[in-house]
Each structure stands twice: as structure tokens, then as C-alpha cells.
Coordinates of C-alpha atoms in Angstrom, one line a residue:
M588 CA 15.5 -15.6 -51.3
V589 CA 14.8 -11.7 -50.8
V590 CA 13.6 -10.6 -47.1
E591 CA 12.0 -7.2 -47.6
E592 CA 11.4 -4.9 -44.1
I593 CA 8.0 -3.9 -43.9
P594 CA 8.2 -0.5 -41.9
W595 CA 4.7 -1.4 -40.7
S596 CA 5.3 -4.1 -39.1
Q597 CA 8.6 -5.7 -37.0
G598 CA 10.7 -8.6 -37.5
K599 CA 8.0 -11.6 -38.8
R600 CA 5.4 -10.2 -36.5
P601 CA 2.0 -10.9 -38.1
V602 CA 0.6 -7.9 -36.6
T603 CA 1.1 -4.1 -37.7
Q604 CA 2.6 -1.6 -35.0
T605 CA -0.4 0.3 -35.2
M606 CA -2.9 -3.4 -34.6
M607 CA -0.4 -3.9 -31.4
G608 CA -0.3 -0.6 -29.7
F609 CA -4.5 -0.6 -30.5
L610 CA -4.9 -3.7 -28.9
A611 CA -2.1 -2.7 -26.4
R612 CA -4.3 0.2 -25.1
W613 CA -7.2 -1.6 -25.1
T614 CA -6.4 -4.3 -22.4
R615 CA -6.3 -1.2 -19.9
R616 CA -10.0 -1.7 -19.9
L617 CA -10.3 -5.1 -20.7
S618 CA -9.3 -8.4 -20.1
W619 CA -6.8 -10.3 -22.6
K620 CA -9.3 -12.8 -23.5
E621 CA -12.2 -9.9 -23.9
T622 CA -9.9 -8.1 -26.1
A623 CA -9.1 -10.9 -28.1
Q624 CA -13.1 -11.9 -28.8
I625 CA -13.7 -8.3 -29.3
F626 CA -11.9 -7.5 -32.3
Q627 CA -11.9 -10.8 -33.3
T628 CA -8.2 -11.9 -33.0
S629 CA -6.1 -14.6 -31.0
W630 CA -5.2 -14.3 -27.5
E631 CA -1.2 -15.0 -28.6
N632 CA -1.6 -11.4 -30.4
V633 CA -2.8 -9.8 -27.3
Y634 CA -0.1 -11.0 -25.1
R635 CA 2.9 -10.5 -27.6
S636 CA 1.0 -7.1 -28.5
V637 CA 1.2 -6.3 -25.2
E638 CA 4.7 -7.5 -24.7
W639 CA 5.5 -5.5 -28.0
F640 CA 4.0 -2.0 -26.4
V641 CA 6.0 -2.6 -23.1
E642 CA 9.6 -3.4 -24.3
W643 CA 8.7 0.0 -26.4
G644 CA 7.7 2.1 -23.7
L645 CA 10.8 0.7 -21.6
A646 CA 12.9 1.7 -24.2
H647 CA 12.0 5.0 -24.9
R648 CA 11.0 6.3 -21.6
Q649 CA 12.6 9.2 -19.8
L650 CA 13.8 9.2 -15.7
E651 CA 14.7 12.8 -15.5
G652 CA 12.9 14.5 -12.6
V653 CA 11.4 11.8 -10.7
G654 CA 11.7 13.2 -7.5
S655 CA 8.5 11.3 -5.2
L656 CA 8.4 7.6 -5.2
G657 CA 5.7 5.3 -4.0
I658 CA 6.8 1.9 -2.9
D659 CA 4.3 -0.9 -2.0
E660 CA 3.7 -4.5 -2.7
I661 CA 0.8 -6.4 -4.1
H662 CA -0.9 -9.6 -3.6
W663 CA -1.9 -11.9 -6.0
G664 CA -2.9 -15.6 -6.2
R665 CA -3.9 -17.5 -3.3
G666 CA -2.3 -17.6 0.1
K667 CA 0.5 -15.5 2.1
R668 CA 3.4 -16.8 0.3
A669 CA 6.8 -14.6 -0.6
A670 CA 6.1 -16.2 -3.9
N671 CA 2.3 -14.3 -4.4
F672 CA 3.9 -10.6 -3.8
L673 CA 5.2 -8.3 -5.8
T674 CA 6.9 -5.7 -5.1
V675 CA 5.9 -2.3 -7.3
L676 CA 7.6 1.0 -7.7
Y677 CA 5.8 3.7 -9.0
Q678 CA 6.4 7.4 -9.8
I679 CA 4.1 9.8 -7.6
D680 CA 5.1 13.4 -8.5
A681 CA 1.9 15.9 -9.0
G682 CA 2.2 16.1 -12.6
C683 CA 3.3 12.7 -13.4
R684 CA 2.1 9.4 -11.6
R685 CA 3.2 6.2 -13.8
L686 CA 4.6 2.7 -12.9
L687 CA 8.3 2.3 -13.1
W688 CA 9.2 -1.6 -11.5
V689 CA 7.6 -4.3 -10.5
G690 CA 9.3 -7.4 -9.3
P691 CA 8.7 -10.7 -7.6
R692 CA 8.7 -11.4 -3.8
R693 CA 8.2 -8.6 -1.1
T694 CA 12.5 -8.9 0.0
Q695 CA 15.0 -6.7 0.7
A696 CA 16.6 -8.5 -2.4
T697 CA 13.7 -7.7 -5.0
L698 CA 13.7 -4.1 -4.0
K699 CA 17.2 -3.6 -4.2
R700 CA 16.8 -4.8 -7.6
G701 CA 14.6 -2.0 -8.4
L702 CA 16.2 0.9 -7.3
A703 CA 19.1 -1.1 -9.0
A704 CA 17.0 -0.9 -12.4
L705 CA 16.2 2.5 -11.6
G706 CA 19.6 3.3 -11.8
P707 CA 21.9 5.8 -9.0
E708 CA 21.6 9.1 -10.4
V709 CA 17.6 8.4 -9.4
V710 CA 18.0 7.1 -6.5
K711 CA 20.0 9.7 -5.1
G712 CA 17.7 12.2 -6.9
L713 CA 14.6 11.5 -5.0
R714 CA 13.3 14.0 -2.5
F715 CA 10.3 12.1 -0.8
V716 CA 9.5 8.4 -0.3
C717 CA 6.5 6.6 0.0
S718 CA 5.5 3.3 1.5
D719 CA 4.1 1.2 4.2
M720 CA 5.9 -0.3 7.6
W721 CA 6.9 -3.5 5.8
K722 CA 10.4 -4.1 7.3
P723 CA 12.8 -5.4 4.8
Y724 CA 11.8 -1.5 2.7
L725 CA 12.4 0.5 5.4
G726 CA 16.0 -0.9 5.6
V727 CA 17.0 -0.5 2.0
I728 CA 15.3 2.9 1.8
A729 CA 17.6 4.2 4.8
E730 CA 20.7 2.6 3.3
Q731 CA 20.5 3.8 -0.6
A732 CA 18.2 7.2 0.0
S733 CA 19.0 8.3 3.4
Q734 CA 18.4 12.0 1.6
A735 CA 14.8 11.6 0.6
L736 CA 12.1 12.4 3.4
H737 CA 10.4 8.7 4.2
V738 CA 6.8 9.0 4.2
L739 CA 5.1 6.5 6.0
D740 CA 1.7 5.7 4.4
R741 CA -1.3 6.7 6.2
F742 CA -4.0 3.8 4.3
H743 CA -1.1 1.7 5.7
I744 CA -0.6 3.3 9.5
T745 CA -4.5 3.3 9.4
M746 CA -4.9 -0.5 8.7
H747 CA -2.4 -1.7 11.2
V748 CA -4.1 0.4 13.9
N749 CA -7.3 -0.9 13.1
Q750 CA -5.8 -4.6 13.4
A751 CA -4.7 -3.6 16.8
V752 CA -7.7 -2.7 17.9
D753 CA -9.5 -5.6 16.6
Q754 CA -7.1 -7.8 18.5
V755 CA -7.5 -6.0 21.6
R756 CA -11.4 -6.6 21.5
R757 CA -11.3 -9.9 20.5
G758 CA -9.1 -10.9 23.5
E759 CA -11.1 -9.4 25.9
S760 CA -14.3 -10.8 24.2
T761 CA -12.8 -13.7 24.9
R762 CA -12.4 -12.7 28.3
L763 CA -15.9 -11.3 29.5
R764 CA -17.0 -14.9 27.9
A765 CA -15.2 -16.0 30.2
A766 CA -16.6 -14.5 32.8
G767 CA -20.0 -14.2 31.9
K768 CA -20.2 -11.0 30.4
K769 CA -20.1 -11.3 26.8
E770 CA -22.8 -8.6 25.9
R771 CA -20.5 -6.4 26.8
L772 CA -19.0 -5.9 23.3
K773 CA -21.3 -8.0 21.2
H774 CA -21.7 -6.6 17.7
M775 CA -19.0 -4.0 18.6
R776 CA -16.2 -4.9 15.6
W777 CA -17.6 -2.6 12.8
T778 CA -18.5 0.4 15.3
L779 CA -15.1 -0.1 17.1
L780 CA -13.2 0.0 13.2
R781 CA -15.3 3.0 12.2
R782 CA -14.0 6.8 12.1
G783 CA -15.6 8.3 15.6
S784 CA -17.2 10.7 13.4
R785 CA -19.3 8.5 11.5
V786 CA -20.8 6.3 14.2
R787 CA -24.7 7.2 14.7
G788 CA -27.8 6.3 16.2
R789 CA -27.4 3.2 18.5
A790 CA -24.1 2.4 17.7
R791 CA -22.9 5.8 18.9
Q792 CA -25.0 5.4 22.1
K793 CA -23.5 1.5 22.4
L794 CA -20.2 3.1 21.9
Q795 CA -20.2 6.2 24.4
A796 CA -21.4 3.1 27.0
L797 CA -18.3 1.5 26.0
L798 CA -15.8 4.5 26.3
S799 CA -17.2 5.2 29.8
S800 CA -15.8 2.0 31.1
K801 CA -13.0 1.2 31.9
L802 CA -12.5 -1.4 29.4
A803 CA -9.3 -2.0 27.4
T804 CA -11.0 -1.4 24.3
A805 CA -12.6 1.8 25.3
R806 CA -8.6 2.8 25.7
A807 CA -7.5 1.0 22.3
W808 CA -10.1 2.6 20.7
E809 CA -9.2 6.3 21.9
L810 CA -5.7 6.1 20.7
K811 CA -6.7 4.7 17.1
E812 CA -9.2 7.8 17.2
S813 CA -6.5 10.6 18.4
L814 CA -3.9 9.1 15.9
C815 CA -6.4 11.1 13.4
H816 CA -5.0 14.1 14.1
L817 CA -1.5 13.5 13.1
W818 CA -2.6 13.9 9.6
T819 CA -4.1 17.7 10.3
Y820 CA -0.3 19.3 10.8
K821 CA 1.5 21.2 8.2
S822 CA 4.5 21.2 10.4
L823 CA 7.0 18.3 10.2
L824 CA 8.3 19.6 14.0
W825 CA 4.8 19.8 15.5
A826 CA 3.7 16.3 13.8
R827 CA 6.9 15.0 15.2
T828 CA 6.2 16.1 18.6
F829 CA 2.9 14.8 18.8
L830 CA 4.0 11.4 17.2
D831 CA 6.3 11.4 20.2
Y832 CA 3.6 11.7 22.4
W833 CA 1.2 9.2 20.7
C834 CA 4.2 6.0 20.8
W835 CA 4.7 7.0 24.5
R836 CA 0.5 6.8 25.8
A837 CA 0.6 3.7 23.1
M838 CA 4.0 2.1 25.5
R839 CA 2.2 3.2 28.2
S840 CA -1.4 1.6 27.6
R841 CA -0.5 -1.6 28.7
L842 CA -2.0 -3.0 25.5
E843 CA 0.1 -4.7 23.2
P844 CA -1.3 -4.7 19.5
M845 CA -1.0 -1.3 20.3
K846 CA 2.4 -0.9 21.8
R847 CA 3.5 -3.1 18.4
V848 CA 2.2 -0.5 16.1
A849 CA 4.0 2.2 18.1
R850 CA 7.1 0.8 17.6
A851 CA 6.5 0.3 14.1
C852 CA 6.0 4.3 13.9
Y853 CA 8.6 5.1 16.0
A854 CA 11.8 3.1 13.9
P855 CA 11.7 5.0 10.7
M856 CA 12.0 8.3 12.7
K857 CA 15.1 6.9 14.3
S858 CA 16.8 6.4 10.4
Y859 CA 16.1 10.2 9.8

């Protein structure tokens, strides 16, 4: 029995390398099932094509020049269990943005495995690291990439601040309802979560009436809006000074949800 190597295929794969690359690229736009149906092949062939394409890319990729690293988690499936999260590492340099590594769960061990997969030379060469305020990530970044400037993701900070404002509103709404004044904060949730410059019409009138009161929700909303000025600073010194002042205001606000956000924002600053 003689086995001949075919240059346009690999091993005993029933699909050529050109076809596997073709199918793998189409899975970026369509689901695997749709790709199989449109090109009249099996789901198994699409799966094997993607698997081969990823393996080929990992074997031939170059990690030189990775100066900016993004770290995030992705939720998939149902529920909030640890198994329903993935840790994602991706390059965010101006000239190159690409996925570098994906691992199960969002723990310190997962992030350490991801950084180990990139290699010590890549980690020590990082200039910027962008992440959210997830504590397991913060400790690993400070330990292994202390030379890099740690940038907290604006989207996640805004999300945490909005959640804090909503917690203050719900708590105060419960107290007002017990006192027979439930109309004060009725239908105000989405108005409070919008940026002030985007509130128009009657919603703006209700917001102005709320801000002229002495309610805790009004103080929480003012703290949320004032934090937006942080993103206008170009100087690191002035941005740090403003954030110090904002955290000081939040800690003196007597609003526990806002104080939690201030602690989360201030914790990474002490490590850099």
C-alpha cells in the first residue's frame, strides 16, 4: 500500500486547504450552520475548517510589537456562574487590533495562563493595559505588568456609576413610597441614566425639579454627571487630581453605592 501526500490537502482531511480557508472566512459573517447550508457541505466540515484555520494562525502569528493589551470578560450561556464567563486578551494598538487569547472563567488563574501564553517578553514589553475594575484582573496586572500604564475602561466605569445611581434611586423610592410621596421619583429611571445633555422636553423639567430638591438621588446624579469631565483631560496630572477630588466628594456623599464606585476607582491608582 502506497500513501501519497497531496499538496493541496492535509493528512486525511476530505476538504482541500483552499476550501477550508474559504469556509473559515465565511464563518466570520454567517453561523456555522448557515455556512454549511449555503455551500452545500456538512457542519462537521465547517467546524474542522475553523479548527484548522485557528491552528494555522496560532502557529504563524507574530507577537512582536504588542504594546497595548485589552483585558475583558465575555458572558455566554445562561446564568452568572463562573463557568459562563470567558477571559479575553486582545491587542489594541493603533495599527493592529486582534484577538490574542481566550480562556474559560474570569479568575486570576485564567489571566495568568493567558499572560503566560503570550510569553514574558510580550508582557514586559507592554506599555498600556486596558481593563475593567474586576478585582482578580487588577491584582494580576499590578503584579506582572507593573511597567505598563493601566487604563480603566470608560464603558465599565460609566456602567458602574449608572448602576450606583439606580441603586440610590430605588432605595430612596422605597422610602418615599412608605411616606406617601411615591410621585417624586416615578418614571425617572431612564432620565437619570441618560447624560444630562441628552435630556429634553418634559423629562428635562422633571430633572430640574429633582435637582432643586434635597433628595439623595439628585446628589448621586450630580456626582455621575461631574465624572464625565474626567474624559476631557489630556494631562495625566490634572486627570489624577480631578479623580482624587471626585473620589473625595463621593466618599463624603453618605451614599454607599457611590462610595463603592469611588473605592473601586481609587484602588488601581494606589498601585501605579
